[in-house]
């Protein structure tokens, strides 16, 4: 096992990356290389939990369940048992699965629940506090994944998370600062002081313990689904709802079911893409973009890079307009998946593309057919048999609704904001929606999460995904293109600066310290408005190299880490 930056100056490059410097590294960055198995996640302790499970004989799905639970403890801003997610799985023999454990709108939810008497949208209510939560799906999702594909005893998958919650873990400086800041928000929206966060001003090295959460995890370990959706924990959730004016009922909890769905698949050149379909928009967006680009030659060299970024932006404008009009929970709305991916539709959609000039977003409507806190989290896993899991899970915003369930010690999501709370009103990621994604009882809110697995010549090639709200599909797209088209390795592709656009707002965001001013100038000359911002996404991914060794790439924008052997 090696984790290094090649050739000389590796310490300098590593030092710069650790500090978050974003200059283009002179040397090619290489992630963790491993022969047997790799787990890459947002937290080193969670990655180690996953790797240990595989070393003890578990498979990639066992590891995914253990990582999901561990992240709920060590990465509570997005790791969760009070949220939901999507898991895309490729078994070593080539069978595909996708699991939808996205939250659902409560039975008492209604289309106009976030609109006041003057017709104004109330984003404060869809984004924070008790009314912002959808019915959590993560625990049911993990139980379903285990029933179908798990190989290890359930309790063994939950025990590492319980240990981390009970014994605690030492905070890094960044974590200590984040938790101290976050506790102010949690105090504001939780109905009872979330004491585990607010007990002190955290500093580096403090041991963070979560006694209530450890008890909740023990109930989940001992009773499975019933340990969360009924009994003590369900009673804590209902008491929390009653104190804070939320609407999740016992019936909502009892009725919640995660569901296996047909994964969305497509091809790009020699590659098969296996990704998440509705209620995620992410897989559709990726396949639409790759479909439009299939016949183009793109390059990251010289001026050609500006041409590629212009092309990418123009695709994103059109596709995010489609997202607003046509994408939603397909159990409630007939998402025209085949039409959106049809070659002639895509070429007609792109027929007014001008290689020299930006198309103002106001001139773009959806095609004719017949989020800034971006705290979601992603992990990628390949086990020693070659089974692969790509899993993205979320509370939506950082710390979700900021409501901690008193007694049970976990945070609830604020996923209701991913619905279109009023036609044409942007959600926290600035994306628009309409009728398709309106609120309805038991409906799942549209997502951008894009857990994806790629095959080359029918063999496992890449496992990839990221958090980042509406920037998720565009970050995944860029990393895939960096590898497939620009010949980069996994870590190098992840380290590369990212760009994002999404129809409205009509602008390209680019990561700070992008050093190729001539590229930015070219984009301005084509009429694009540019806006600099902090890191876009945190991609954690695995690439199978030609010799069968795997390279795990962990995003240096966070404290993400790969663990393998
Ligand atoms: N909550 C972010 C997403 O699902 O897209």
XYZ file of C-alpha atoms and ligand atoms in Angstrom:
570
model
C 0.000 0.000 0.000
C 1.372 3.406 -0.904
C 0.013 6.887 -0.582
C 2.375 9.327 -2.146
C 3.025 12.056 -4.628
C 5.444 10.858 -7.247
C 8.999 12.001 -7.835
C 10.779 14.767 -5.973
C 9.048 17.569 -4.119
C 6.309 15.222 -2.976
C 6.371 16.701 0.541
C 6.059 20.217 -0.812
C 3.115 19.272 -3.000
C 1.463 17.377 -0.160
C 2.060 20.355 2.159
C 0.480 22.751 -0.321
C -2.516 20.490 -0.848
C -3.033 19.957 2.864
C -3.025 23.716 3.363
C -5.649 23.997 0.670
C -3.390 25.811 -1.750
C -4.781 25.405 -5.191
C -1.844 26.097 -7.431
C -1.508 23.504 -10.157
C 0.887 20.937 -8.718
C 4.017 20.653 -10.828
C 4.190 16.926 -10.224
C 1.439 14.504 -11.039
C -0.579 13.753 -7.897
C -1.178 10.077 -7.225
C -3.699 8.817 -4.695
C -3.667 5.680 -2.602
C -2.605 2.619 -4.586
C -3.935 -0.736 -3.419
C -4.224 -4.233 -4.847
C -7.185 -5.620 -2.916
C -9.674 -3.057 -1.757
C -10.127 0.683 -1.348
C -12.622 2.809 0.560
C -12.629 6.573 -0.025
C -14.880 8.795 2.081
C -15.133 12.243 3.639
C -13.436 11.152 6.871
C -10.319 9.050 7.523
C -11.995 7.192 10.421
C -14.978 6.215 8.265
C -12.691 5.060 5.426
C -10.765 2.907 7.910
C -14.002 1.387 9.243
C -14.915 0.350 5.691
C -11.477 -1.061 4.941
C -11.449 -3.044 8.218
C -14.838 -4.569 7.380
C -13.505 -5.801 4.029
C -10.322 -7.132 5.653
C -12.505 -9.019 8.132
C -14.266 -10.754 5.247
C -17.096 -8.362 4.402
C -17.953 -7.261 0.894
C -18.324 -3.756 -0.564
C -21.988 -3.497 0.483
C -21.135 -4.526 4.064
C -18.426 -1.856 4.038
C -20.863 0.727 2.635
C -23.331 0.092 5.463
C -20.567 0.424 8.067
C -19.267 3.618 6.405
C -22.765 5.166 6.238
C -23.169 4.544 9.993
C -19.634 5.708 10.856
C -20.090 8.932 8.879
C -23.254 9.643 10.916
C -20.898 9.813 13.915
C -17.659 11.354 12.638
C -19.117 13.566 9.897
C -22.478 14.685 11.332
C -22.718 17.671 9.000
C -23.738 15.291 6.203
C -23.192 11.682 7.260
C -26.467 10.621 8.757
C -29.172 8.340 9.983
C -31.692 11.213 9.768
C -31.353 11.793 6.028
C -31.255 9.701 2.888
C -29.267 8.873 -0.207
C -28.665 6.719 -3.236
C -26.415 3.687 -3.647
C -25.281 2.345 -7.017
C -23.759 -1.132 -6.928
C -21.913 -3.231 -9.486
C -21.301 -6.829 -8.481
C -18.029 -8.319 -9.649
C -19.876 -10.462 -12.195
C -21.451 -7.388 -13.725
C -24.941 -7.249 -12.170
C -26.088 -3.696 -11.449
C -28.372 -2.402 -8.683
C -29.462 0.985 -7.471
C -31.035 1.650 -4.108
C -33.166 4.730 -3.532
C -33.297 5.616 0.163
C -34.183 9.231 -0.493
C -36.412 10.948 2.079
C -40.147 11.345 1.370
C -42.516 14.239 2.003
C -44.615 13.553 5.125
C -48.282 12.569 4.651
C -49.368 15.983 5.969
C -47.193 17.883 3.454
C -48.890 20.008 0.821
C -47.881 21.947 -2.273
C -48.137 25.415 -0.726
C -46.798 24.641 2.742
C -43.901 27.084 2.258
C -45.935 29.947 0.780
C -47.383 32.693 2.998
C -50.723 34.481 2.714
C -49.208 37.045 0.289
C -48.013 34.308 -2.028
C -44.358 34.752 -1.010
C -42.052 31.756 -0.666
C -40.796 30.921 2.848
C -37.333 29.400 2.272
C -36.462 29.844 5.962
C -39.093 27.206 6.748
C -38.113 24.793 3.967
C -34.433 25.085 4.921
C -34.319 25.229 8.725
C -36.225 23.807 11.648
C -38.712 21.017 12.141
C -40.889 21.675 9.079
C -37.914 21.310 6.727
C -37.462 17.562 7.219
C -38.519 14.770 4.951
C -39.119 11.299 6.399
C -35.605 9.828 6.848
C -34.579 6.929 4.619
C -31.021 5.999 5.600
C -31.729 3.282 8.160
C -34.283 1.501 5.995
C -31.882 1.829 3.056
C -29.040 0.152 4.937
C -31.346 -2.640 6.132
C -32.520 -3.260 2.540
C -28.949 -3.210 1.194
C -27.931 -5.724 3.859
C -30.884 -8.043 3.227
C -30.161 -8.267 -0.481
C -26.385 -8.079 -0.793
C -24.785 -8.043 2.634
C -22.652 -10.978 3.764
C -21.599 -10.109 7.297
C -23.666 -10.107 10.453
C -25.628 -6.796 10.710
C -24.421 -6.064 14.256
C -20.796 -6.198 13.162
C -21.489 -3.412 10.652
C -23.015 -1.074 13.250
C -20.561 -1.748 16.099
C -17.707 0.429 14.747
C -20.051 3.461 14.634
C -21.241 2.726 18.167
C -17.634 2.582 19.338
C -16.821 5.911 17.690
C -19.886 7.535 19.269
C -19.288 6.045 22.720
C -15.521 6.425 22.972
C -15.427 9.617 20.896
C -12.796 10.774 18.452
C -10.263 13.599 18.538
C -11.247 16.699 16.551
C -8.943 18.309 14.026
C -8.577 22.090 14.101
C -11.009 22.513 11.196
C -13.567 20.184 12.746
C -13.324 21.970 16.110
C -13.908 25.351 14.433
C -16.777 23.987 12.325
C -18.528 22.318 15.290
C -18.182 25.461 17.417
C -19.728 27.592 14.646
C -22.425 25.021 13.923
C -23.518 24.774 17.549
C -24.922 28.347 17.372
C -27.226 27.326 14.532
C -28.168 24.052 16.200
C -29.139 25.938 19.376
C -31.332 28.246 17.322
C -33.352 25.533 15.601
C -33.323 22.560 17.995
C -36.091 22.579 20.581
C -33.769 21.321 23.331
C -30.123 22.349 23.721
C -28.139 19.879 21.558
C -25.746 19.494 24.424
C -23.269 17.221 22.702
C -22.373 20.112 20.380
C -22.881 23.069 22.681
C -21.090 21.782 25.767
C -17.977 23.809 24.995
C -16.042 25.845 22.462
C -14.279 22.997 20.725
C -10.567 23.004 20.084
C -8.236 20.705 18.214
C -7.601 17.452 20.070
C -10.841 17.536 22.088
C -12.571 14.160 22.159
C -16.100 14.406 20.779
C -18.475 11.823 22.277
C -22.139 11.257 21.391
C -23.832 9.195 24.110
C -27.440 9.571 22.867
C -26.419 8.710 19.337
C -24.567 5.628 20.600
C -27.809 4.434 22.254
C -29.783 5.029 19.054
C -27.219 3.077 17.055
C -27.433 0.219 19.568
C -31.208 0.059 19.029
C -30.638 -0.030 15.262
C -28.010 -2.745 15.746
C -30.302 -4.860 17.940
C -33.667 -4.294 16.233
C -32.799 -3.284 12.669
C -35.470 -1.136 11.019
C -37.725 -1.347 14.088
C -34.957 0.243 16.156
C -35.511 3.491 14.266
C -38.985 3.608 12.709
C -40.871 2.412 15.802
C -40.341 2.234 19.561
C -38.076 4.544 21.526
C -36.375 6.380 18.649
C -39.633 6.935 16.747
C -41.140 8.318 19.966
C -38.210 10.739 20.304
C -38.736 11.912 16.711
C -42.468 12.458 17.262
C -41.857 14.319 20.545
C -39.361 16.513 18.672
C -41.931 17.223 15.946
C -44.560 18.141 18.521
C -42.213 20.522 20.371
C -41.015 22.236 17.202
C -44.143 22.310 14.997
C -43.011 19.608 12.558
C -45.355 17.272 10.707
C -43.602 13.883 10.556
C -45.977 11.361 12.148
C -45.641 7.839 13.478
C -47.533 6.690 10.386
C -44.905 8.388 8.165
C -42.147 6.509 9.963
C -43.959 3.172 9.834
C -44.795 3.550 6.142
C -41.358 4.667 4.936
C -39.742 2.229 2.487
C -36.552 2.571 0.512
C -36.725 0.998 -2.912
C -34.572 -0.853 -5.444
C -34.743 0.823 -8.852
C -33.387 -0.025 -12.251
C -30.095 1.900 -12.521
C -29.843 4.383 -15.361
C -27.330 3.202 -17.928
C -25.789 4.689 -21.035
C -22.638 4.544 -23.058
C -19.906 7.007 -23.936
C -17.336 5.819 -26.468
C -15.895 2.557 -25.019
C -17.404 3.156 -21.608
C -20.643 2.028 -19.947
C -22.048 4.457 -17.435
C -24.135 3.032 -14.567
C -25.748 5.766 -12.532
C -28.784 6.888 -10.548
C -32.100 7.625 -12.234
C -35.037 9.633 -10.881
C -35.696 10.873 -8.249
C -32.153 11.999 -8.928
C -31.514 14.350 -11.802
C -27.776 13.632 -11.557
C -27.592 10.507 -13.712
C -29.753 12.045 -16.417
C -27.613 15.194 -16.462
C -24.382 13.191 -16.785
C -25.779 11.040 -19.595
C -27.200 14.055 -21.441
C -23.857 15.872 -21.239
C -21.831 12.866 -22.340
C -24.379 12.218 -25.105
C -23.960 15.725 -26.515
C -20.170 15.540 -26.219
C -19.751 12.063 -27.706
C -18.753 13.376 -31.118
C -16.568 16.243 -29.935
C -12.829 16.264 -29.505
C -11.981 18.082 -26.292
C -8.628 19.017 -24.839
C -7.301 20.734 -21.731
C -4.311 22.167 -23.549
C -3.928 25.884 -24.299
C -6.915 27.760 -25.706
C -8.746 24.483 -26.374
C -9.520 24.320 -22.675
C -11.576 27.517 -22.943
C -13.457 25.939 -25.885
C -14.212 22.885 -23.763
C -15.399 25.017 -20.812
C -17.610 27.048 -23.149
C -19.126 23.846 -24.565
C -19.651 22.460 -21.051
C -21.375 25.666 -19.887
C -23.681 25.754 -22.887
C -24.651 22.117 -22.294
C -25.310 22.825 -18.604
C -27.558 25.805 -19.415
C -29.816 23.748 -21.605
C -29.812 20.651 -19.427
C -30.563 22.502 -16.180
C -33.522 24.135 -17.983
C -34.694 20.580 -18.765
C -34.079 19.628 -15.138
C -36.412 22.384 -13.919
C -39.189 21.359 -16.274
C -39.062 17.579 -16.540
C -37.166 15.951 -13.682
C -38.815 14.732 -10.469
C -39.810 11.588 -8.570
C -40.881 9.231 -11.341
C -43.372 7.536 -8.962
C -45.364 10.791 -9.141
C -44.443 12.430 -12.431
C -43.795 10.818 -15.813
C -40.125 11.815 -16.229
C -39.422 11.477 -19.993
C -36.138 9.617 -19.481
C -35.889 8.042 -22.952
C -36.795 11.276 -24.711
C -34.277 13.315 -22.690
C -31.524 10.876 -23.665
C -32.557 10.482 -27.287
C -29.744 11.406 -29.712
C -31.953 13.438 -32.008
C -33.461 15.296 -29.049
C -29.985 16.119 -27.766
C -28.723 17.329 -31.126
C -31.857 19.422 -31.668
C -31.434 20.799 -28.124
C -27.913 21.867 -28.975
C -28.597 23.075 -32.504
C -28.342 26.780 -31.547
C -24.956 26.323 -29.883
C -22.545 29.048 -30.987
C -18.882 28.097 -30.440
C -17.976 31.793 -30.288
C -20.693 33.188 -28.064
C -22.548 32.507 -24.820
C -26.325 32.054 -25.160
C -28.022 34.188 -22.495
C -29.958 31.867 -20.177
C -33.080 34.024 -20.564
C -33.245 32.917 -24.186
C -33.240 29.267 -23.182
C -36.362 27.350 -22.324
C -36.736 23.663 -21.659
C -36.628 21.456 -24.754
C -39.718 20.378 -26.589
C -40.494 16.738 -25.872
C -42.960 15.160 -27.763
C -27.693 24.530 -3.569
C -24.467 27.870 -0.175
C -23.993 25.070 1.869
C -23.527 21.911 -0.079
C -23.084 19.350 2.631
C -23.849 16.026 1.198
C -21.246 13.299 1.335
C -20.064 10.586 -1.014
C -18.048 7.413 -0.639
C -16.654 4.938 -3.148
C -15.721 1.355 -2.366
C -14.229 -1.594 -4.247
C -13.698 -4.870 -2.402
C -11.236 -7.674 -3.087
C -13.728 -9.550 -5.296
C -14.196 -6.472 -7.458
C -17.680 -5.575 -6.173
C -18.144 -1.823 -6.310
C -20.360 0.615 -4.419
C -20.868 4.261 -5.226
C -22.949 5.915 -2.518
C -24.016 9.512 -1.955
C -25.931 10.369 1.223
C -27.196 13.636 2.609
C -29.037 15.767 5.129
C -29.201 18.404 2.340
C -27.643 21.540 3.917
C -24.782 21.432 6.430
C -26.263 19.887 9.620
C -29.581 19.495 7.736
C -32.533 21.215 9.417
C -30.226 21.985 12.392
C -32.734 20.116 14.539
C -31.206 17.513 16.792
C -33.692 14.881 17.931
C -33.495 15.240 21.678
C -32.912 11.912 23.388
C -31.817 10.211 20.162
C -28.826 12.473 19.411
C -29.013 12.732 15.629
C -29.763 15.519 13.180
C -32.782 15.629 10.888
C -32.516 16.555 7.237
C -33.854 19.716 5.560
C -34.539 17.875 2.328
C -38.003 19.466 1.792
C -36.115 22.417 0.264
C -35.201 20.171 -2.676
C -38.840 20.330 -3.770
C -39.939 23.290 -5.809
C -41.562 25.223 -2.948
C -43.028 27.742 -5.421
C -42.794 27.558 -9.222
C -39.761 29.520 -10.390
C -38.435 30.127 -6.849
C -34.833 28.913 -6.475
C -33.935 26.368 -3.812
C -30.827 26.749 -1.614
C -28.647 25.733 -4.567
C -30.242 28.332 -6.843
C -31.895 25.714 -9.022
C -35.402 26.305 -10.256
C -38.301 23.915 -10.489
C -41.941 23.808 -11.379
C -44.955 21.566 -11.487
C -43.040 18.288 -11.909
C -41.218 18.698 -8.591
C -44.080 20.242 -6.569
C -44.644 18.953 -3.014
C -47.010 15.998 -2.659
C -47.471 13.626 0.290
C -45.051 10.659 0.180
C -43.264 12.015 -2.884
C -39.467 12.104 -3.043
C -37.870 15.485 -3.712
C -35.714 15.838 -6.821
C -32.022 15.323 -6.157
C -28.769 16.058 -7.987
C -26.813 13.242 -6.347
C -24.884 11.269 -8.936
C -23.310 8.094 -7.568
C -21.815 6.539 -10.684
C -19.865 3.460 -11.744
C -18.127 3.248 -15.111
C -17.035 0.175 -17.039
C -14.478 0.117 -19.803
C -14.851 -2.782 -22.208
C -17.324 -4.251 -19.732
C -14.783 -4.323 -16.871
C -14.897 -2.138 -13.778
C -13.114 1.142 -14.566
C -14.184 3.874 -12.162
C -16.334 4.471 -9.065
C -17.132 8.148 -8.604
C -19.384 10.687 -6.906
C -19.396 13.872 -4.842
C -21.436 16.154 -2.589
C -22.202 19.679 -3.780
C -25.942 20.232 -4.412
C -26.522 21.272 -7.986
C -22.759 21.154 -8.661
C -22.764 17.372 -8.148
C -23.433 16.217 -11.717
C -21.154 18.858 -13.215
C -18.283 17.912 -10.868
C -18.708 14.215 -11.649
C -18.797 15.059 -15.356
C -15.525 17.019 -15.122
C -13.682 14.308 -13.222
C -14.853 11.669 -15.701
C -13.752 13.830 -18.636
C -10.420 14.598 -16.922
C -9.715 10.851 -16.835
C -11.284 9.621 -20.070
C -10.476 12.540 -22.342
C -7.507 14.276 -20.723
C -5.681 11.120 -19.627
C -5.365 12.054 -15.962
C -5.017 9.620 -13.066
C -7.649 9.554 -10.317
C -6.018 11.919 -7.831
C -4.890 14.291 -10.555
C -8.400 14.423 -12.036
C -9.846 15.208 -8.614
C -7.287 17.893 -7.769
C -7.938 19.788 -11.003
C -9.809 23.091 -10.543
C -13.541 22.886 -11.280
C -16.106 25.033 -13.056
C -19.884 25.024 -12.665
C -22.890 26.534 -14.359
C -26.582 25.649 -14.324
C -28.825 27.745 -16.593
C -29.772 30.265 -13.870
C -28.026 32.156 -12.434
C -26.527 32.910 -15.846
C -22.865 32.615 -14.862
C -19.877 30.299 -14.657
C -18.485 29.749 -11.176
C -14.830 28.805 -11.028
C -12.650 27.776 -8.129
C -10.420 30.382 -6.552
C -6.745 30.322 -7.508
C -7.435 28.982 -10.977
C -4.274 30.295 -12.545
C -4.935 30.292 -16.274
C -6.156 33.906 -16.669
C -6.092 33.575 -20.477
C -8.761 30.857 -20.218
C -10.957 33.109 -18.082
C -10.405 35.953 -20.535
C -11.474 33.772 -23.466
C -14.670 32.833 -21.661
C -15.398 36.515 -20.900
C -14.822 37.339 -24.553
C -17.487 34.826 -25.504
C -19.940 36.703 -23.275
C -19.853 34.565 -20.120
C -20.126 36.163 -16.724
C -17.610 34.612 -14.328
C -17.717 34.337 -10.584
C -14.957 33.068 -8.315
C -15.838 30.812 -5.387
C -14.429 28.325 -2.889
C -14.125 24.610 -3.574
C -16.720 22.977 -5.811
C -17.576 19.436 -4.659
C -15.505 16.841 -2.853
C -15.028 13.961 -5.211
C -14.029 10.615 -3.724
C -13.352 8.073 -6.423
C -11.497 4.919 -7.409
C -9.885 4.145 -10.754
C -8.826 0.687 -11.878
C -5.446 1.105 -13.568
C -4.213 -0.938 -16.541
C -2.301 -3.374 -14.335
C -5.377 -4.019 -12.190
C -4.025 -1.963 -9.268
C -6.564 0.559 -8.029
C -5.955 4.244 -7.389
C -8.141 5.837 -4.736
C -8.481 9.581 -5.121
C -9.590 11.566 -2.054
C -10.535 15.193 -2.523
C -8.000 17.578 -0.936
C -10.776 20.199 -0.631
C -11.867 18.376 2.559
C -10.244 15.976 5.003
C -11.311 13.121 2.729
C -9.135 10.033 2.852
C -8.597 6.727 1.124
C -7.910 3.542 3.022
C -6.993 0.256 1.398
C -4.663 -2.686 1.269
N -29.781 17.555 -1.222
C -28.983 17.700 -2.377
C -29.437 16.807 -3.490
O -30.033 15.778 -3.241
O -29.248 17.141 -4.631
